[in-house]
mmCIF file of C-alpha atoms in Angstrom:
data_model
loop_
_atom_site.group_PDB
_atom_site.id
_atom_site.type_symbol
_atom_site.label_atom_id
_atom_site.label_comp_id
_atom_site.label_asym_id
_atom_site.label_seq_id
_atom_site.Cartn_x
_atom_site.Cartn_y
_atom_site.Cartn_z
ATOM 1 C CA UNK A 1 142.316 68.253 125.890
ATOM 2 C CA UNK A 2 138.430 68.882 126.032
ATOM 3 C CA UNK A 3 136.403 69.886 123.003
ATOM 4 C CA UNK A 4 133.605 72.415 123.197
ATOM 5 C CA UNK A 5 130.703 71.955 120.243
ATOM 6 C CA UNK A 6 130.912 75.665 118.322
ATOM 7 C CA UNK A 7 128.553 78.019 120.010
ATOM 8 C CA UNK A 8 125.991 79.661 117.379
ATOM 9 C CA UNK A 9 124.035 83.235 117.683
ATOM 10 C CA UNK A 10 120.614 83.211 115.856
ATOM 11 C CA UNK A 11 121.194 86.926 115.460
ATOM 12 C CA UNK A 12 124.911 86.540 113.727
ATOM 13 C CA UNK A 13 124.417 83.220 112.505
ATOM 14 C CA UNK A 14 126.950 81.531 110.334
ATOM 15 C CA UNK A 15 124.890 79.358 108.245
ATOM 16 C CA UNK A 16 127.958 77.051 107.025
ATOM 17 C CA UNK A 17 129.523 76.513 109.577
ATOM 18 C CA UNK A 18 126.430 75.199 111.199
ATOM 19 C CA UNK A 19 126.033 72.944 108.267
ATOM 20 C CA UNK A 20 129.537 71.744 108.479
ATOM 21 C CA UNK A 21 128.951 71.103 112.522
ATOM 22 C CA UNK A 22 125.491 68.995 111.233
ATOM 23 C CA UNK A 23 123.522 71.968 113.489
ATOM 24 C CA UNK A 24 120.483 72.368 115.034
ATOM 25 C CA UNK A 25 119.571 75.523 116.972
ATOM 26 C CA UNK A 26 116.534 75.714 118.438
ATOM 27 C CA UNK A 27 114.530 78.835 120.960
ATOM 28 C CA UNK A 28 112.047 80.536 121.467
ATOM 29 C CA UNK A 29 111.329 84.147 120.961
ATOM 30 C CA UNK A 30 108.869 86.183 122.582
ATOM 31 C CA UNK A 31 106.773 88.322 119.785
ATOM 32 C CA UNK A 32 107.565 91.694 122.123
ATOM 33 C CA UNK A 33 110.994 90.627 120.721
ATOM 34 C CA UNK A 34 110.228 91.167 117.032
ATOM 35 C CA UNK A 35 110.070 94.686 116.107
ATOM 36 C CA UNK A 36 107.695 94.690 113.077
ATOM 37 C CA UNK A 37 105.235 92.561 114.548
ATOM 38 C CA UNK A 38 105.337 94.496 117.846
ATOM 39 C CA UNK A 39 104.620 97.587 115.489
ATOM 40 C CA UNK A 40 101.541 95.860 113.832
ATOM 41 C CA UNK A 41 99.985 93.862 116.353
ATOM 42 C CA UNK A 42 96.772 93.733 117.646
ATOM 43 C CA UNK A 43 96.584 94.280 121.374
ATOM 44 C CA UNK A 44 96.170 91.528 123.827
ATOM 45 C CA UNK A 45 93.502 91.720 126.132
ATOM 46 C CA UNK A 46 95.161 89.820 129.068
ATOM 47 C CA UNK A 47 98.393 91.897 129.290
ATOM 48 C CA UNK A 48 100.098 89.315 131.711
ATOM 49 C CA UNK A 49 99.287 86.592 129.269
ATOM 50 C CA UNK A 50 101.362 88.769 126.338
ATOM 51 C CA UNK A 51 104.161 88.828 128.169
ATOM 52 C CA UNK A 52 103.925 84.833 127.377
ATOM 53 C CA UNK A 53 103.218 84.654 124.000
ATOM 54 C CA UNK A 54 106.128 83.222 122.027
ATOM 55 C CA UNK A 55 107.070 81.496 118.974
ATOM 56 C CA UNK A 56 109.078 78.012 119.230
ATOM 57 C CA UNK A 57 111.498 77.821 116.814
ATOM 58 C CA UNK A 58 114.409 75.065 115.362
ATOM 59 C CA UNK A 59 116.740 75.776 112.583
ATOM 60 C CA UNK A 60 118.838 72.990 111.081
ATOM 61 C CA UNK A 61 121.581 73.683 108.659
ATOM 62 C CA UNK A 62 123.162 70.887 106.425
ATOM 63 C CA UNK A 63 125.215 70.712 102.912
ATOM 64 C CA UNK A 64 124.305 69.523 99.874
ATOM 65 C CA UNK A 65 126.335 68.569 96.743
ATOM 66 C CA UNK A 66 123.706 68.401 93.370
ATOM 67 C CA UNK A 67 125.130 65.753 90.662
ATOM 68 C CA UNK A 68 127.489 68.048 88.657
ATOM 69 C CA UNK A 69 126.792 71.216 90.816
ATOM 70 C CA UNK A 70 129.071 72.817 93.827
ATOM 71 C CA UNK A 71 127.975 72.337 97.690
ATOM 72 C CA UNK A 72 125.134 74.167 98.527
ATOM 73 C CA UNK A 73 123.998 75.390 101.956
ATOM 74 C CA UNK A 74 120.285 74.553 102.690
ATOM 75 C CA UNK A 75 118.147 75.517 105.685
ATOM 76 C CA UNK A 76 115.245 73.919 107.450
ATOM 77 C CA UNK A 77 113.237 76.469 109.782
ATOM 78 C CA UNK A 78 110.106 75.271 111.615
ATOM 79 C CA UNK A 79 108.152 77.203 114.607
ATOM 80 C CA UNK A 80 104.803 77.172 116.298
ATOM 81 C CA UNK A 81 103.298 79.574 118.373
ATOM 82 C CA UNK A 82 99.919 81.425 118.923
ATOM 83 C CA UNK A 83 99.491 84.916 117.583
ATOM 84 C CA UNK A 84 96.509 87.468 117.945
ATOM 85 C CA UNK A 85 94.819 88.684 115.200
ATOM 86 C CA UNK A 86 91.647 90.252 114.877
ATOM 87 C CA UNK A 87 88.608 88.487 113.743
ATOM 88 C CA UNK A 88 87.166 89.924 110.654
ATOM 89 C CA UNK A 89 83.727 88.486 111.274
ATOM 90 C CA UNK A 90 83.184 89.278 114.524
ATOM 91 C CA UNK A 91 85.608 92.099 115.311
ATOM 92 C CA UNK A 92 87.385 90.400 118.599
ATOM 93 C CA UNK A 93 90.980 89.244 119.218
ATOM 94 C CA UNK A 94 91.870 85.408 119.095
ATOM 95 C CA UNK A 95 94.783 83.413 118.991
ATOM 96 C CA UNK A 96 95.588 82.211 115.514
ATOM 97 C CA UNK A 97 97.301 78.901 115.874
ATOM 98 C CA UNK A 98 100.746 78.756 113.450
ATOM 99 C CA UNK A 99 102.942 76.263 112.517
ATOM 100 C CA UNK A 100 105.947 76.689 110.002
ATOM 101 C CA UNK A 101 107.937 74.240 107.935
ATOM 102 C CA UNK A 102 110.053 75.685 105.329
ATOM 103 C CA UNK A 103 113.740 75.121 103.716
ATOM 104 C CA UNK A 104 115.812 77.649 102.025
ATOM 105 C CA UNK A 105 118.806 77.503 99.825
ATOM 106 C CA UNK A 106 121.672 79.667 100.235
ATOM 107 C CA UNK A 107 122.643 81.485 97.233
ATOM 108 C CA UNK A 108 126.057 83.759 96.688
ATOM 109 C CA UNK A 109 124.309 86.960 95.810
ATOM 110 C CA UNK A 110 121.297 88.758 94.554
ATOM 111 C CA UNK A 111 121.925 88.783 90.911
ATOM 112 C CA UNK A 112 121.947 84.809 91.200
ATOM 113 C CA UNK A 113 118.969 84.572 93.423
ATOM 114 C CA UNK A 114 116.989 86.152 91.205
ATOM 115 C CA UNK A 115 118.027 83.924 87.754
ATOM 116 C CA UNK A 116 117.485 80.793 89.774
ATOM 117 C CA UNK A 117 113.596 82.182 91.775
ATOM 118 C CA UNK A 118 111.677 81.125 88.828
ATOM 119 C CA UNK A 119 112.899 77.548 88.399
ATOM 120 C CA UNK A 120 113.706 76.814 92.340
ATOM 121 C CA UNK A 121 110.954 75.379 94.180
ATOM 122 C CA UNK A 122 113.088 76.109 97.131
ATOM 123 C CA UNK A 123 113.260 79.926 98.711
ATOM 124 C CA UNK A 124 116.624 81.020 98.063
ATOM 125 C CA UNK A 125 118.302 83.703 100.420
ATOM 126 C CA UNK A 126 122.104 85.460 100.108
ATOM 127 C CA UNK A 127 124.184 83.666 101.901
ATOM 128 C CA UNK A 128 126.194 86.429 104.335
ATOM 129 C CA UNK A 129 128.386 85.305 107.044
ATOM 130 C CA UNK A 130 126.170 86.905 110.053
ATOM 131 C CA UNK A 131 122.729 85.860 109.332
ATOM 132 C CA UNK A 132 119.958 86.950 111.433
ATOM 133 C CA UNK A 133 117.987 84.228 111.887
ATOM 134 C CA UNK A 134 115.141 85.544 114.109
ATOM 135 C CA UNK A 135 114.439 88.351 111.429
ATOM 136 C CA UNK A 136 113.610 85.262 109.297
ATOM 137 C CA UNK A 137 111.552 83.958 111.400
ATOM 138 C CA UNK A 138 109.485 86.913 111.647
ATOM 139 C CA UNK A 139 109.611 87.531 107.542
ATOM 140 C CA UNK A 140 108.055 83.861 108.227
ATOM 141 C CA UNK A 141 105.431 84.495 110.678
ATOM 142 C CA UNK A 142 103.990 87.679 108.261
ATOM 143 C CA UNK A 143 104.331 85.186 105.204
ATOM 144 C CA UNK A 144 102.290 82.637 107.411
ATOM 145 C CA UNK A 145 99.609 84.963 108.766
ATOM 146 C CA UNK A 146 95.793 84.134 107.178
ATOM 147 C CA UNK A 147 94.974 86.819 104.724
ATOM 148 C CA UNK A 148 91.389 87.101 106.533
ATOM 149 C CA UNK A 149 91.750 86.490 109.803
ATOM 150 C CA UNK A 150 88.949 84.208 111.731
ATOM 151 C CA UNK A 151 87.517 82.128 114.561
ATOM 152 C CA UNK A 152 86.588 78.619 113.713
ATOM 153 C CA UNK A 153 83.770 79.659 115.572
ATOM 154 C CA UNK A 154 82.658 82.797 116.725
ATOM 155 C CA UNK A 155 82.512 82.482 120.660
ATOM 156 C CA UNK A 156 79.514 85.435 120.754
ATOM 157 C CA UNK A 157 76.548 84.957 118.263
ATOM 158 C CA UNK A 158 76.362 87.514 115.665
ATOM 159 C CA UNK A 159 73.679 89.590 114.674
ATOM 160 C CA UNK A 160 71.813 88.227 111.801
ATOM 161 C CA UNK A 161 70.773 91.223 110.179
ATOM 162 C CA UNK A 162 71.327 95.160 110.154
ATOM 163 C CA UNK A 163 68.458 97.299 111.677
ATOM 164 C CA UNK A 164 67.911 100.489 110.827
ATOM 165 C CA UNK A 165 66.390 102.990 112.811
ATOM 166 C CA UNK A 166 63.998 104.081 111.222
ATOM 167 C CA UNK A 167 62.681 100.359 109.932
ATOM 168 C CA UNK A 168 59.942 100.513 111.931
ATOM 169 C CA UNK A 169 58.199 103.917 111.048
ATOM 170 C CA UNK A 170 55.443 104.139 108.382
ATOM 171 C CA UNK A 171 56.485 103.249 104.859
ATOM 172 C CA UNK A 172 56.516 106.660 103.234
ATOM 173 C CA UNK A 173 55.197 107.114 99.665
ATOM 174 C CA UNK A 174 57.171 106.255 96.719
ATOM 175 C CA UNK A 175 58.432 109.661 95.235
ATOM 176 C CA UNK A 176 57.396 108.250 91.278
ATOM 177 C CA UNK A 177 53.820 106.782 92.379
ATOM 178 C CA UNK A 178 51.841 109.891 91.318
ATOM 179 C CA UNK A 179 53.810 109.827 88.212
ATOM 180 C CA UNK A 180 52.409 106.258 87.400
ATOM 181 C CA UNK A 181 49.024 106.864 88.404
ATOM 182 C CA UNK A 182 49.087 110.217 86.192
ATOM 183 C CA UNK A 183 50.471 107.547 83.639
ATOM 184 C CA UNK A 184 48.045 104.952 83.884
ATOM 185 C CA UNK A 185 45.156 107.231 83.623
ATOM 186 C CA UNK A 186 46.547 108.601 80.179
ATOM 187 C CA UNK A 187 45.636 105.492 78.280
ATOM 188 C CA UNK A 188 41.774 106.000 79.177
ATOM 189 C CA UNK A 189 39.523 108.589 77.757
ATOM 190 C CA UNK A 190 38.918 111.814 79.963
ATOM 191 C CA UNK A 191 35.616 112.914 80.856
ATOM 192 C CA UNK A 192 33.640 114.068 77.600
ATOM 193 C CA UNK A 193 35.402 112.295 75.312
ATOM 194 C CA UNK A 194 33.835 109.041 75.041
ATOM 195 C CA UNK A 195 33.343 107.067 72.305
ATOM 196 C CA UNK A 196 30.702 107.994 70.376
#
């Protein structure tokens, strides 16, 4: 008689029976794969290069029994991977570094998820007996995206100032300056009425 270790789908995952098998899954996904993010994205410049770009993922699964609580189904997702983004300062695409590192608790529905989000310093998720783990892992890779989106370093120097086109032509008059020399020459005495 041979035994076979349980075979696991990321896309119809069943979280507790990983956890009961003491499971790790691990891949890699391409971001083409991932339908939001394809939507989004910024272009790539070198489309061959694309084509490559991936995010490295592991998901381990295990059981956990709080003093005086029931068994609990907990799990840890981490992934790396390169993404584009566009730079905000400087307007090109780069490759933002990411790396993830995140558990979750499995809860049995929504109405409990939402008494326990306040108090858990976990992320809790509904536990459902086909769970797609790769559309975690992009709800992940959104959640871990900077808000402003840089280079460390610029790789092409930016220009220091704005010039405008017509900086360099004669300074026209200011529109008021006849008004304050009209102004200033109300104070003194007009001609004829001097002081006697």
């Amino acid at each position: 008689m041979t035994s076979s270790s349980p075979v696991f789908s990321a896309q119809a995952l069943d979280v507790r029976r990983l956890a009961r098998a003491h499971g790790v899954m691990q891949g890699a996904v391409a971001l083409a794969d991932l339908p939001r993010w394809r939507e989004d994205a910024p272009e790539w410049p070198q489309a061959d290069a694309a084509a490559a770009l991936q995010l490295d993922w592991q998901a381990r699964a295990e059981l956990r029994t709080p003093p005086g609580g029931a068994e609990q189904v907990w799990l840890r997702l981490t992934f790396t991977g390169q993404v584009p983004q566009i730079c905000q300062r400087c307007l090109s695409v780069y490759l933002q570094p990411l790396a993830v590192d995140r558990w979750f608790r499995f809860v049995a529905d929504e109405a409990t998820a939402e008494a326990e989000d306040d108090d858990a310093e976990e992320d809790l998720l509904v536990w459902t007996p086909r769970f797609n783990l790769l559309e975690l892992v992009e709800d992940e890779l959104f959640l871990a995206l900077p808000l402003v989106p840089m280079h460390d370093v610029c790789p092409q120097a930016l220009p220091t100032e704005a010039v405008d086109a017509d900086f360099h032509q004669a300074e026209r008059p200011h529109p008021f300056a006849a008004l304050a020399a009209l102004k200033g020459r109300a104070g003194r005495p007009g001609p004829g009425q001097e002081d006697a």
